[in-house]
CSV table of C-alpha atoms and ligand atoms in Angstrom, one decimal:
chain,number,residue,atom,x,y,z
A,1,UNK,CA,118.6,-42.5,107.1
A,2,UNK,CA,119.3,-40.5,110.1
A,3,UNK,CA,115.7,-38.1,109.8
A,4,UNK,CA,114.0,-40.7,109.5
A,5,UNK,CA,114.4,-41.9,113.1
A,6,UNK,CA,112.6,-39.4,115.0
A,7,UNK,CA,110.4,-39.5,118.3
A,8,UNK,CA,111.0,-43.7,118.5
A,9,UNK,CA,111.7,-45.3,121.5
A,10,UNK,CA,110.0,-48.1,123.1
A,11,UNK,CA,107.0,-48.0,125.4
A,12,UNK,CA,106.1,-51.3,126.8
A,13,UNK,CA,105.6,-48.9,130.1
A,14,UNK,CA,103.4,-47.0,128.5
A,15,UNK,CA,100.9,-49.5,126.9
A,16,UNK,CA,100.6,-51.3,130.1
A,17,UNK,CA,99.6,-48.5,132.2
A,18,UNK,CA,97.6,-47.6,129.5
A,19,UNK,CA,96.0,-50.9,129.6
A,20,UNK,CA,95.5,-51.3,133.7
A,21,UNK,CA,94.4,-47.1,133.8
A,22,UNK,CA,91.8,-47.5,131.1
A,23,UNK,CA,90.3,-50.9,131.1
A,24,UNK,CA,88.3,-52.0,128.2
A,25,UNK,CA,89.2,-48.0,127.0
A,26,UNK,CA,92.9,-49.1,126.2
A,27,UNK,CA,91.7,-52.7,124.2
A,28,UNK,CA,90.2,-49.9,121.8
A,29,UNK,CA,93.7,-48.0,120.8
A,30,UNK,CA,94.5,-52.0,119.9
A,31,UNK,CA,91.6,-53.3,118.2
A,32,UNK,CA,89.4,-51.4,116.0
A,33,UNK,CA,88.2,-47.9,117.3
A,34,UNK,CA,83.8,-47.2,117.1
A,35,UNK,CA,81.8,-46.9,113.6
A,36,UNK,CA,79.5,-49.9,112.4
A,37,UNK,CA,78.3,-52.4,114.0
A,38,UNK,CA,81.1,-55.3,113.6
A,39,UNK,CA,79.7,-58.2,111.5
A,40,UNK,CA,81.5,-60.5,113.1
A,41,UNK,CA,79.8,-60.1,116.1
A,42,UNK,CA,76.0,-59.2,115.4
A,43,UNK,CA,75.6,-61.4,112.5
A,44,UNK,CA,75.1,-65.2,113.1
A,45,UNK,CA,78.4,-67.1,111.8
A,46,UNK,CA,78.1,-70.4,109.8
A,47,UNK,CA,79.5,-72.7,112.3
A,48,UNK,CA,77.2,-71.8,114.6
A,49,UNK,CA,74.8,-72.8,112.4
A,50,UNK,CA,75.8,-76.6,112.0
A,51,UNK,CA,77.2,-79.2,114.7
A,52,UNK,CA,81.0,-80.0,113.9
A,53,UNK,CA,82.7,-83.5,113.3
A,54,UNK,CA,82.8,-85.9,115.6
A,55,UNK,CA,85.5,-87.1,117.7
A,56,UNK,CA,86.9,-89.9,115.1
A,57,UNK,CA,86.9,-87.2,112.7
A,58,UNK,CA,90.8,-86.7,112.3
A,59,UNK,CA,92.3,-90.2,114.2
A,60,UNK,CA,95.8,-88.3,113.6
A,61,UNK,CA,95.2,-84.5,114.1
A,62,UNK,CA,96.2,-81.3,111.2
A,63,UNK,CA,96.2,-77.8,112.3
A,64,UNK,CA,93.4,-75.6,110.8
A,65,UNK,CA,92.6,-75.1,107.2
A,66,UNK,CA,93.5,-71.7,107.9
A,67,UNK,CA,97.4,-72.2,108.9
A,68,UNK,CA,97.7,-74.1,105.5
A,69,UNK,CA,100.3,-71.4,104.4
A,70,UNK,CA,102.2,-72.2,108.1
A,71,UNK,CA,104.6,-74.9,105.7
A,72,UNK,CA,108.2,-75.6,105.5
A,73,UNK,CA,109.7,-74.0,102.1
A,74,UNK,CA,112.6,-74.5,99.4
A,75,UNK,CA,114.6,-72.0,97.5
A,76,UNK,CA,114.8,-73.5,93.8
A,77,UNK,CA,118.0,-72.0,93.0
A,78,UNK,CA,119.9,-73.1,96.2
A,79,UNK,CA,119.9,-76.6,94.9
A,80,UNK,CA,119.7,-78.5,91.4
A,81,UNK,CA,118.0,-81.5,92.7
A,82,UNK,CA,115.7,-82.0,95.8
A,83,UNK,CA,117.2,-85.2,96.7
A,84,UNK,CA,120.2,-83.5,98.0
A,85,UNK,CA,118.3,-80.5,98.9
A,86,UNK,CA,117.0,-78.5,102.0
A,87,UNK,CA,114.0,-77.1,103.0
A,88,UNK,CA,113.2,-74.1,105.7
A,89,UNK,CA,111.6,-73.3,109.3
A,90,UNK,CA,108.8,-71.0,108.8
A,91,UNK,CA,110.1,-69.3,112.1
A,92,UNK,CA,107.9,-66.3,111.4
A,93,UNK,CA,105.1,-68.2,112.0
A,94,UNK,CA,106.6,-69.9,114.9
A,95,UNK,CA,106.3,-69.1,118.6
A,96,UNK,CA,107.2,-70.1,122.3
A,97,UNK,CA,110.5,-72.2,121.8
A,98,UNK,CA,109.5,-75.8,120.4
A,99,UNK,CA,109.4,-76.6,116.5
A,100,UNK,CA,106.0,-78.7,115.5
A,101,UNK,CA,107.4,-82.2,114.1
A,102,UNK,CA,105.3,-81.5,110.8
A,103,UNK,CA,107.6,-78.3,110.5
A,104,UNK,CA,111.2,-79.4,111.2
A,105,UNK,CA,113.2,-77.9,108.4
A,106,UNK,CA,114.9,-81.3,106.4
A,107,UNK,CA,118.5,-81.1,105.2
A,108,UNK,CA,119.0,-84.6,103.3
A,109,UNK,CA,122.0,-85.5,100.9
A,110,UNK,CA,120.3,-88.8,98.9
A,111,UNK,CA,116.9,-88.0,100.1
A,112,UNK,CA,114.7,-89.6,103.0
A,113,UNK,CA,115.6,-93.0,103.5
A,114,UNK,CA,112.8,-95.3,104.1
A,115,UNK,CA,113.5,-97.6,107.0
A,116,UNK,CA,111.7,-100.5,108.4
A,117,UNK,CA,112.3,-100.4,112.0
A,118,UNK,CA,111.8,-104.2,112.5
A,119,UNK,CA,114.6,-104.6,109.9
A,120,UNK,CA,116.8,-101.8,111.0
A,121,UNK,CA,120.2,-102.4,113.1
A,122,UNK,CA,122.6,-100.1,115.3
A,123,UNK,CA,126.7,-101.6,115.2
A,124,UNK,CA,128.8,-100.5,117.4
A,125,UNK,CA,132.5,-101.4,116.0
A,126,UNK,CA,136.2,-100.7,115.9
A,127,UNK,CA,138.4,-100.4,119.0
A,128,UNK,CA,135.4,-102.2,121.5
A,129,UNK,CA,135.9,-105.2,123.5
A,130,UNK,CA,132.8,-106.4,122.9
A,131,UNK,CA,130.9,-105.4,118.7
A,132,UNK,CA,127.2,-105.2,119.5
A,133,UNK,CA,124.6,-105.0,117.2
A,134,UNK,CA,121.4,-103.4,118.8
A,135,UNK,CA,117.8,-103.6,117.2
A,136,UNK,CA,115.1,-101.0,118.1
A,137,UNK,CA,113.5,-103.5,120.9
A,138,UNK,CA,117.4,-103.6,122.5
A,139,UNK,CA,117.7,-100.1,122.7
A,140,UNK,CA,114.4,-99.1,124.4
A,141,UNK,CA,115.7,-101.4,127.2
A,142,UNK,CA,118.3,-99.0,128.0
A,143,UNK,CA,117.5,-95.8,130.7
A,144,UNK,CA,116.4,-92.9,128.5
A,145,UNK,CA,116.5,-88.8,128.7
A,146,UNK,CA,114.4,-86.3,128.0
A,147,UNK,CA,116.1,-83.1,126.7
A,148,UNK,CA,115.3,-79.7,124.2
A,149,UNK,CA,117.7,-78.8,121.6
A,150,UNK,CA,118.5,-76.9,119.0
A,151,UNK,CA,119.8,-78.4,115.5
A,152,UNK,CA,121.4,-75.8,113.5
A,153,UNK,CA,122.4,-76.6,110.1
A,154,UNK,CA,126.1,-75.3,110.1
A,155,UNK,CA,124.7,-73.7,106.3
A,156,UNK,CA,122.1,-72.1,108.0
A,157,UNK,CA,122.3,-68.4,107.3
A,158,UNK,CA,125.3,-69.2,104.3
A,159,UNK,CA,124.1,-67.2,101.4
A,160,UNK,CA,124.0,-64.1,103.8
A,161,UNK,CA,127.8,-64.0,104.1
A,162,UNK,CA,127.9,-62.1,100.5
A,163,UNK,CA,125.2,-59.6,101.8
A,164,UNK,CA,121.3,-59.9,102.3
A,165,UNK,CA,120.0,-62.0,99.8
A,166,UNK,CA,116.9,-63.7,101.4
A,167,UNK,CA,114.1,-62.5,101.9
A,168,UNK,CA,112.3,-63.9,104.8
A,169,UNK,CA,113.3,-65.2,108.4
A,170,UNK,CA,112.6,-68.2,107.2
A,171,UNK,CA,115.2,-68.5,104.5
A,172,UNK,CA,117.7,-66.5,106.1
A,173,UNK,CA,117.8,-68.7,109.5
A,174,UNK,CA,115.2,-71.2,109.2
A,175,UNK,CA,118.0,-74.6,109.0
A,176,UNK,CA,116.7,-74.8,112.9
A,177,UNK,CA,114.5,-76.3,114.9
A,178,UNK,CA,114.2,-76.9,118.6
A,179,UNK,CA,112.5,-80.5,119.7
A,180,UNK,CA,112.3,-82.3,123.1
A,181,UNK,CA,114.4,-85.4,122.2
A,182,UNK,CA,114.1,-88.7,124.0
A,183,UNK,CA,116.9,-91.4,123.2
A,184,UNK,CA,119.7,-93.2,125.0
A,185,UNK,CA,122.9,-91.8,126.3
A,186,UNK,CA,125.4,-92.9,123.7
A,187,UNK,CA,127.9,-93.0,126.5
A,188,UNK,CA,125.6,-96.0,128.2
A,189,UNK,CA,126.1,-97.9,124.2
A,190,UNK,CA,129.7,-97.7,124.1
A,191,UNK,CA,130.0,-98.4,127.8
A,192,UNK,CA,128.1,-101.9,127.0
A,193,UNK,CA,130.6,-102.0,124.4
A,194,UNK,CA,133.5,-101.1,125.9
A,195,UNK,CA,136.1,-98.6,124.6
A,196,UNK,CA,139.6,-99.6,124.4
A,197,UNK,CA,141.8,-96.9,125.7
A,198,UNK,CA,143.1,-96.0,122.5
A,199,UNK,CA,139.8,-95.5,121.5
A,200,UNK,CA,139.3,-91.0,120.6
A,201,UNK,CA,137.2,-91.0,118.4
A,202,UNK,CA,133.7,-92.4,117.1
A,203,UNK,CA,132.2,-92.1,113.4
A,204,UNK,CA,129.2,-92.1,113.0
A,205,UNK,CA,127.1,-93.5,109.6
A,206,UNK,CA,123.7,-93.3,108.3
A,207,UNK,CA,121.7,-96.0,106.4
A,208,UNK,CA,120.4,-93.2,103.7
A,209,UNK,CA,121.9,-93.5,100.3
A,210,UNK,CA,124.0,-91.0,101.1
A,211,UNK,CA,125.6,-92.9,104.0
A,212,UNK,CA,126.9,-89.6,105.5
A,213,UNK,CA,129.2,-90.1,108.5
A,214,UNK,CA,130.9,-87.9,110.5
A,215,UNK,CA,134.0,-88.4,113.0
A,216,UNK,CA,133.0,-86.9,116.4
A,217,UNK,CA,135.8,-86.7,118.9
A,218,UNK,CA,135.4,-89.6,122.4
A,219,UNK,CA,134.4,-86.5,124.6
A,220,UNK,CA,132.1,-85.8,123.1
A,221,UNK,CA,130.6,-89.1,122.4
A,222,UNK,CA,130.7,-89.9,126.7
A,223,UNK,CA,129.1,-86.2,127.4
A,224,UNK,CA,125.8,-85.3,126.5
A,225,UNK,CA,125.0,-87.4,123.0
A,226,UNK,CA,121.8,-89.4,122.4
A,227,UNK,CA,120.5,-92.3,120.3
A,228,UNK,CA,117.4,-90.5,119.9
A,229,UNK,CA,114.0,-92.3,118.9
A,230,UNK,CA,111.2,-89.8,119.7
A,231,UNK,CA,111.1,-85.9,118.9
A,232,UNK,CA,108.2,-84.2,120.9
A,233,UNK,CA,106.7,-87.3,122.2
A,234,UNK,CA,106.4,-88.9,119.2
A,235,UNK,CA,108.3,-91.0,117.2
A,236,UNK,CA,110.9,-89.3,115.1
A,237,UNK,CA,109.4,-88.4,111.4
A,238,UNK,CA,111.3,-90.6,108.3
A,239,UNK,CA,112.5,-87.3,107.4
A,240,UNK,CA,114.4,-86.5,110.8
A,241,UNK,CA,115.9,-90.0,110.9
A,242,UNK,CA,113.4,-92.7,111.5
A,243,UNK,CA,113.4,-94.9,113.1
A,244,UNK,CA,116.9,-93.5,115.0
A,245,UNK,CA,119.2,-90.4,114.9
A,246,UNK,CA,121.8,-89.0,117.4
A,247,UNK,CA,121.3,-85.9,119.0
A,248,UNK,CA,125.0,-83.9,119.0
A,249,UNK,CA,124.0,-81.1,121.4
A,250,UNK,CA,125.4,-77.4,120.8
A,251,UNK,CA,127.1,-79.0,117.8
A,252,UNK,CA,126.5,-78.4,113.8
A,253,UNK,CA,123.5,-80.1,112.3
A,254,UNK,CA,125.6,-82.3,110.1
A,255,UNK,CA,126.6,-84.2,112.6
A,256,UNK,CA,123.3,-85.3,113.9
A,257,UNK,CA,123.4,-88.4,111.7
A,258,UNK,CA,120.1,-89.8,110.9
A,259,UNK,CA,118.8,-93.4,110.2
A,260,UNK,CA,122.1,-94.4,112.3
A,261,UNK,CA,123.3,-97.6,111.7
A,262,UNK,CA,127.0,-97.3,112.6
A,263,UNK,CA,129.1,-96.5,115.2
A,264,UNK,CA,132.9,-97.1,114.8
A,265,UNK,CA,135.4,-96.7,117.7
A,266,UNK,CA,139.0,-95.5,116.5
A,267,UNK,CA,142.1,-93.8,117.3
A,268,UNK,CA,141.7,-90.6,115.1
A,269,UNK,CA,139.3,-89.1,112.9
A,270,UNK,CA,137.9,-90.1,109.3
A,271,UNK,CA,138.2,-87.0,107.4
A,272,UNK,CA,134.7,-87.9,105.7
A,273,UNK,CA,133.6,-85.5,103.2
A,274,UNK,CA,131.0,-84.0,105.1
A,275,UNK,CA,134.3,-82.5,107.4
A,276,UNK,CA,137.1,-82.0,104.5
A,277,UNK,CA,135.3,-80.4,101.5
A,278,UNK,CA,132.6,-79.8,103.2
A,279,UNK,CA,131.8,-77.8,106.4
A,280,UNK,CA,135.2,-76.5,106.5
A,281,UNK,CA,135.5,-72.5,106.0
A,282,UNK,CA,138.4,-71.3,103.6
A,283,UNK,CA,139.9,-68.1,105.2
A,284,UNK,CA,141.3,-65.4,103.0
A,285,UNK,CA,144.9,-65.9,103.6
A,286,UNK,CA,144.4,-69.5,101.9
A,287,UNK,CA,144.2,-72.4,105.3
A,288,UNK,CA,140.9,-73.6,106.6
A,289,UNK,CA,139.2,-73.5,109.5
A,290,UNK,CA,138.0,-77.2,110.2
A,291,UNK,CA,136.4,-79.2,112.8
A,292,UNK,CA,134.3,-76.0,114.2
A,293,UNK,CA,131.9,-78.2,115.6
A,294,UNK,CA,130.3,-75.5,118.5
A,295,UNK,CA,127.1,-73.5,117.0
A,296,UNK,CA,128.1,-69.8,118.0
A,297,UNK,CA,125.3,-67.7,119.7
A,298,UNK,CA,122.9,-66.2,117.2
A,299,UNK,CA,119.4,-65.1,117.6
A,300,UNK,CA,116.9,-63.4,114.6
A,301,UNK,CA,114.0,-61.4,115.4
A,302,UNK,CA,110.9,-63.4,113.5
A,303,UNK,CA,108.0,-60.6,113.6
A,304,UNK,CA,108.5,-58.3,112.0
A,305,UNK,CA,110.0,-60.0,108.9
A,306,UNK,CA,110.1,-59.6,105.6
A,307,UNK,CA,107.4,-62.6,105.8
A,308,UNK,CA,105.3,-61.1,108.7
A,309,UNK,CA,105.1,-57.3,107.7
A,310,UNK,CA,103.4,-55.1,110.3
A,311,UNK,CA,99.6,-54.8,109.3
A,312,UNK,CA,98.3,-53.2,111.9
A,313,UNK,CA,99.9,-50.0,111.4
A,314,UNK,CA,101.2,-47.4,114.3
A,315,UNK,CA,100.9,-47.8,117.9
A,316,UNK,CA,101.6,-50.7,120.1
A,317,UNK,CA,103.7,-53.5,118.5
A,318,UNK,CA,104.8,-56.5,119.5
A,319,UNK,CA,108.2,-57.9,118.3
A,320,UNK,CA,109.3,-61.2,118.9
A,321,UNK,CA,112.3,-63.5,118.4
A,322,UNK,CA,114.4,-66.8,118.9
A,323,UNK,CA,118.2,-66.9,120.5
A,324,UNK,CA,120.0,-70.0,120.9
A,325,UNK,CA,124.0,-70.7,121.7
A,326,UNK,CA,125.5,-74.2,121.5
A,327,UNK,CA,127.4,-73.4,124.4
A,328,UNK,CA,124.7,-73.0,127.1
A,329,UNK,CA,122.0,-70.6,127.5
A,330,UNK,CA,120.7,-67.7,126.7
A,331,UNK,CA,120.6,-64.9,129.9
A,332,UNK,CA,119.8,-61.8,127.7
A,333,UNK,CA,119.0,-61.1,123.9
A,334,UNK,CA,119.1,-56.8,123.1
A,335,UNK,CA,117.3,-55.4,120.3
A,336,UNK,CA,117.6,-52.0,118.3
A,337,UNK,CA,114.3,-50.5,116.7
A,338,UNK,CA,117.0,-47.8,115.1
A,339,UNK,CA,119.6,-49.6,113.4
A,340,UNK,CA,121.7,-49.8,116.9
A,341,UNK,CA,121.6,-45.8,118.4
A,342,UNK,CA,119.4,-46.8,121.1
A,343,UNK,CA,119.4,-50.5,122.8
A,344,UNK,CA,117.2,-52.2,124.7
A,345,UNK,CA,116.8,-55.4,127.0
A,346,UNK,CA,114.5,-58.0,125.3
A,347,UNK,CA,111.6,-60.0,127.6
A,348,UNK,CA,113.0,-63.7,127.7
A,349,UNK,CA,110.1,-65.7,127.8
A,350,UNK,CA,110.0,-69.4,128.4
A,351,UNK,CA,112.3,-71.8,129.5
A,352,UNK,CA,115.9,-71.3,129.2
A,353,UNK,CA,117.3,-75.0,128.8
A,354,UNK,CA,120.8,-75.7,127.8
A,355,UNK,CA,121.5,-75.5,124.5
A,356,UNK,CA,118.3,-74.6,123.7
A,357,UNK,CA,116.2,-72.0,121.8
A,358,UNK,CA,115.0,-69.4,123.5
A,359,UNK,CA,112.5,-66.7,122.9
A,360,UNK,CA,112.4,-63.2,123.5
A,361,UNK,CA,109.8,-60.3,123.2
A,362,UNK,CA,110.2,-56.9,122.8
A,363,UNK,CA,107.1,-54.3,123.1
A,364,UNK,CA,107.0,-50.7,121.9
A,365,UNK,CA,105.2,-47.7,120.4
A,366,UNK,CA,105.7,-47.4,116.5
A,367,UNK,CA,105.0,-44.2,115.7
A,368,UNK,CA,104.9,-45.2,111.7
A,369,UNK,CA,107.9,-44.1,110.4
A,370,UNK,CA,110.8,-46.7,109.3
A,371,UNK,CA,112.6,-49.0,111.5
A,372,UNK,CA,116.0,-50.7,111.0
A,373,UNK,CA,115.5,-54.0,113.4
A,374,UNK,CA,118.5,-55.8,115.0
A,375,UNK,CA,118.9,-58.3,117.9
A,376,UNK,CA,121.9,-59.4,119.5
A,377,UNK,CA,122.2,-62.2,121.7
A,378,UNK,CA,124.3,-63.0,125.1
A,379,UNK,CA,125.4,-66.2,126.0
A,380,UNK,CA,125.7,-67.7,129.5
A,381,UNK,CA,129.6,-67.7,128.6
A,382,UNK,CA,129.8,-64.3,128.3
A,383,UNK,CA,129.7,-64.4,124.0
A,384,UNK,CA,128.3,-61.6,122.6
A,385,UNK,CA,126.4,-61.9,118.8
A,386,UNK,CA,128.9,-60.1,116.5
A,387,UNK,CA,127.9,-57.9,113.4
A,388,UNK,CA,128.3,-59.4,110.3
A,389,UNK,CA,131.3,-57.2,109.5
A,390,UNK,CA,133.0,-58.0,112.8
A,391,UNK,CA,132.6,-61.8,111.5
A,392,UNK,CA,134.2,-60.8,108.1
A,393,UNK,CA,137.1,-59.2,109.4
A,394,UNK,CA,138.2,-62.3,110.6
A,395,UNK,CA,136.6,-65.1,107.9
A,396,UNK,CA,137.1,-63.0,105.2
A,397,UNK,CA,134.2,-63.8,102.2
A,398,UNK,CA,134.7,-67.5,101.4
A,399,UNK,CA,132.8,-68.8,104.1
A,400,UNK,CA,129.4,-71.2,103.8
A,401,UNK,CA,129.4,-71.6,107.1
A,402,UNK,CA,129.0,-70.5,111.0
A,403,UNK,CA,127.6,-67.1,110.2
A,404,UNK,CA,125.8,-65.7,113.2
A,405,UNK,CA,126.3,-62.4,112.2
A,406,UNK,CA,123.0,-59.7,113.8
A,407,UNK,CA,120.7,-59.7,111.4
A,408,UNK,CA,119.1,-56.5,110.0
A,409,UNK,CA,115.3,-55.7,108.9
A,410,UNK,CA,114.5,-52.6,107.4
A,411,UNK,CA,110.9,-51.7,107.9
A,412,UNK,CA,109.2,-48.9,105.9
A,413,UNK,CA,106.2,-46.2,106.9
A,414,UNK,CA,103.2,-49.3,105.4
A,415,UNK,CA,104.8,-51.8,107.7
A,416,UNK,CA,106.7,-53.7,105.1
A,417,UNK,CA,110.1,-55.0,106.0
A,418,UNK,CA,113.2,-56.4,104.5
A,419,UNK,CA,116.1,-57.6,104.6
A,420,UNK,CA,119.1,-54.9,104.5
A,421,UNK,CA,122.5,-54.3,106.5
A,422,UNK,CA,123.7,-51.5,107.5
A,423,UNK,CA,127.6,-51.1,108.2
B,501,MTE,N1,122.2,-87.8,108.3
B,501,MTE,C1,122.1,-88.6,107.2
B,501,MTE,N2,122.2,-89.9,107.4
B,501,MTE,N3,122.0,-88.1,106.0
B,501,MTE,C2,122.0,-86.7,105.8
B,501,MTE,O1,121.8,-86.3,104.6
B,501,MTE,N4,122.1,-84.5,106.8
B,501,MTE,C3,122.7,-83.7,107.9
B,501,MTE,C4,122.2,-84.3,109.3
B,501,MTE,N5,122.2,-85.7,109.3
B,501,MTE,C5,122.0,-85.8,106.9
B,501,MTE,C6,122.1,-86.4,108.2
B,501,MTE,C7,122.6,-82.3,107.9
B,501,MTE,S1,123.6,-81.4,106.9
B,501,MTE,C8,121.8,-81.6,108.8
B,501,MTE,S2,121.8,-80.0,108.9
B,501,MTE,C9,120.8,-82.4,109.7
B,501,MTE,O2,120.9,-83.8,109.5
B,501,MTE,C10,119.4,-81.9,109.3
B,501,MTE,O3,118.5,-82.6,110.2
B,501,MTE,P1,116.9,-82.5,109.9
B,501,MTE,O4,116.7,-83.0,108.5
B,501,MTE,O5,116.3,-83.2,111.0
B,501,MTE,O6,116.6,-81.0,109.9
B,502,CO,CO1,123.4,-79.3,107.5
């Protein structure tokens, strides 16, 4: 692929001197040069023709009706049923760092329970001094916390361990999304409970069907965990765990249990399924890697993507993408226009919070011939994104989960990209 890569290199310099030099002169090498008179803007358009709805028009507000394709999406053959199914991020579509509630990925194993939060109760038992059982009215009487973070389904990038398969951003890492959670410390619960002193560990159940549980260690439990009731203000949506769920931060999606009805105190852990057959990684020479609770730093770079080609053909581009590390933040993503010969600092934009998403831009010149696009993130612990290979060495090729291997996009001379790796 070498000739293909001639004359690239990134020109953010260039396009802003451009811009400040030249004035309105430089808008013209981004938006359409001279020629007809633009419709658009000498011809009358329909709505200013008409006034619009009133203010009661939409009590509970949808985005446009021309975002309708901005929608979370399924893979049929991942899953035989869509009760115990997943759906995706459209990332691509995404920007800034926070995830609309309406487009939170959902990850259910016996579908969306339906919960009446007037009939709906929180236990805490097991090794307690005191069980407690807390309705909804209870819990907002404790102090709450505000906090963004990222839930990463432990799955989320799984079918690329076997090579690209998916073709889109928001298949191949779109089992995240980013949400300013408000909730409860769970270590204020269990202090009003109590823990006995043999007391290491907490499982926690839903009330879905599927009653999934999962055994977190006590640590955990007294650090940074919340019985969380709103996502981005509002309350959460049935599909994220109304009327309750707790917030595991940093830490595999599976374990954010939703529609959380239990919390048992005890000496060891459960060995649920969800944390024996389940999101546990075989390793070649036969043992398994288990309990890998920590979400590795990753990032992906959303535009381009296979799903958000480039339409606008050469000249100034703007690439963009999300980083997140369930160990901190986020000081530095790199990317690679080249498949990795030349690489360059990213823009972070945004907040960095703790165990948050974070976003990163990245502007340059294309000059129209191929690209091979990579990012590669740094966390505030020093971690550096591996390549897929470097991941394989070590997990050999049985794994489902944890992969946050760079992720490659090949992107061709009409601006159409895909999903590829190169060794
Ligand atoms: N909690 C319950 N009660 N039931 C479930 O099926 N799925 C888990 C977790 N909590 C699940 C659950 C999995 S595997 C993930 S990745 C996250 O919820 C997904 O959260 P989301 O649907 O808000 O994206
Ligand atoms: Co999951």
């Amino acid at each position: 692929m070498d000739k293909i890569f001639k004359g690239m290199k990134p020109s953010r310099r260039s396009f802003l001197t451009g811009a400040a030099a030249a004035g309105a002169g430089a808008v013209a090498t981004v938006a359409k040069g001279q020629g007809a008179p633009d419709p658009a803007i000498v011809e009358q358009q329909p709505w200013r023709t008409f006034l619009g709805e009133g203010v009661d028009a939409y009590p509970y507000g949808m985005p446009s009706e021309h975002e309708a394709h901005v929608i979370r999406r399924s893979v049929p053959w991942l899953t035989a049923d869509p009760i115990s199914s997943v759906n995706f991020t459209p990332l691509h579509e995404l920007d800034g760092i926070i995830t609309p509630n309406g487009l939170c990925f959902e990850r259910h194993h016996g579908g969306i329970a339906e919960v009446d939060p007037v009939e709906h109760r929180l236990m805490i038992n097991g090794l307690v001094d005191k069980q407690m059982v807390f309705t909804m009215e209870d819990l907002k009487r404790f102090p709450r916390e505000n906090h963004v973070y990222f839930l990463e389904c432990a799955a989320n990038s799984g079918m690329e361990w076997a090579g690209a398969q998916l073709n889109g951003c928001q298949f191949t890492h779109g089992m995240i999304h980013n949400v300013m959670y408000t909730g409860i410390p769970l270590r204020l619960l269990l202090e009003e409970a109590g823990v006995k002193t043999n007391g290491k560990w907490i499982m926690v159940e839903g009330a879905d069907a599927a009653g999934m549980n999962r055994s977190i260690p006590i640590e955990k439990a007294m650090d940074d965990c919340l019985i969380a009731f709103k996502m981005n203000g509002e309350a959460l949506r049935p599909e994220q765990g109304y009327p309750v769920r707790l917030v595991v931060p940093g830490w595999e999606g599976n374990m954010w249990v939703k529609w959380l009805r239990r919390i048992e105190v005890g000496d060891q852990p459960w060995h649920a399924r969800e944390e024996t057959s389940k999101y546990t990684d075989l390793l070649e020479n036969g043992t398994a890697r288990r309990f890998t609770w920590e979400m590795d730093a990753k990032s992906v770079i959303t535009n381009p993507s296979p799903q958000a080609p480039i339409t606008h053909g050469p000249g100034p581009t703007v690439l963009t993408g999300v980083a997140w590390s369930g160990r901190g933040t986020i000081p530095r993503v790199d990317v690679t226009i080249d498949g990795g010969k030349n690489w360059y600092q990213a823009r972070m934009s945004g907040p960095s919070l703790n165990k948050s998403m974070h976003r990163f831009y990245f502007e340059f010149d294309w000059d129209g011939t191929p690209l091979l696009l990579q990012s590669r993130a740094h966390d505030s612990t020093g971690y550096v994104q591996p390549t897929k290979n470097e991941l394989r060495a070590i997990r050999g090729e049985n794994s489902i989960y944890h992969n946050n291997g760079i992720q490659t996009w090949y992107v061709n001379e009409q601006g159409i990209a895909e999903n590829v790796e190169i060794s």
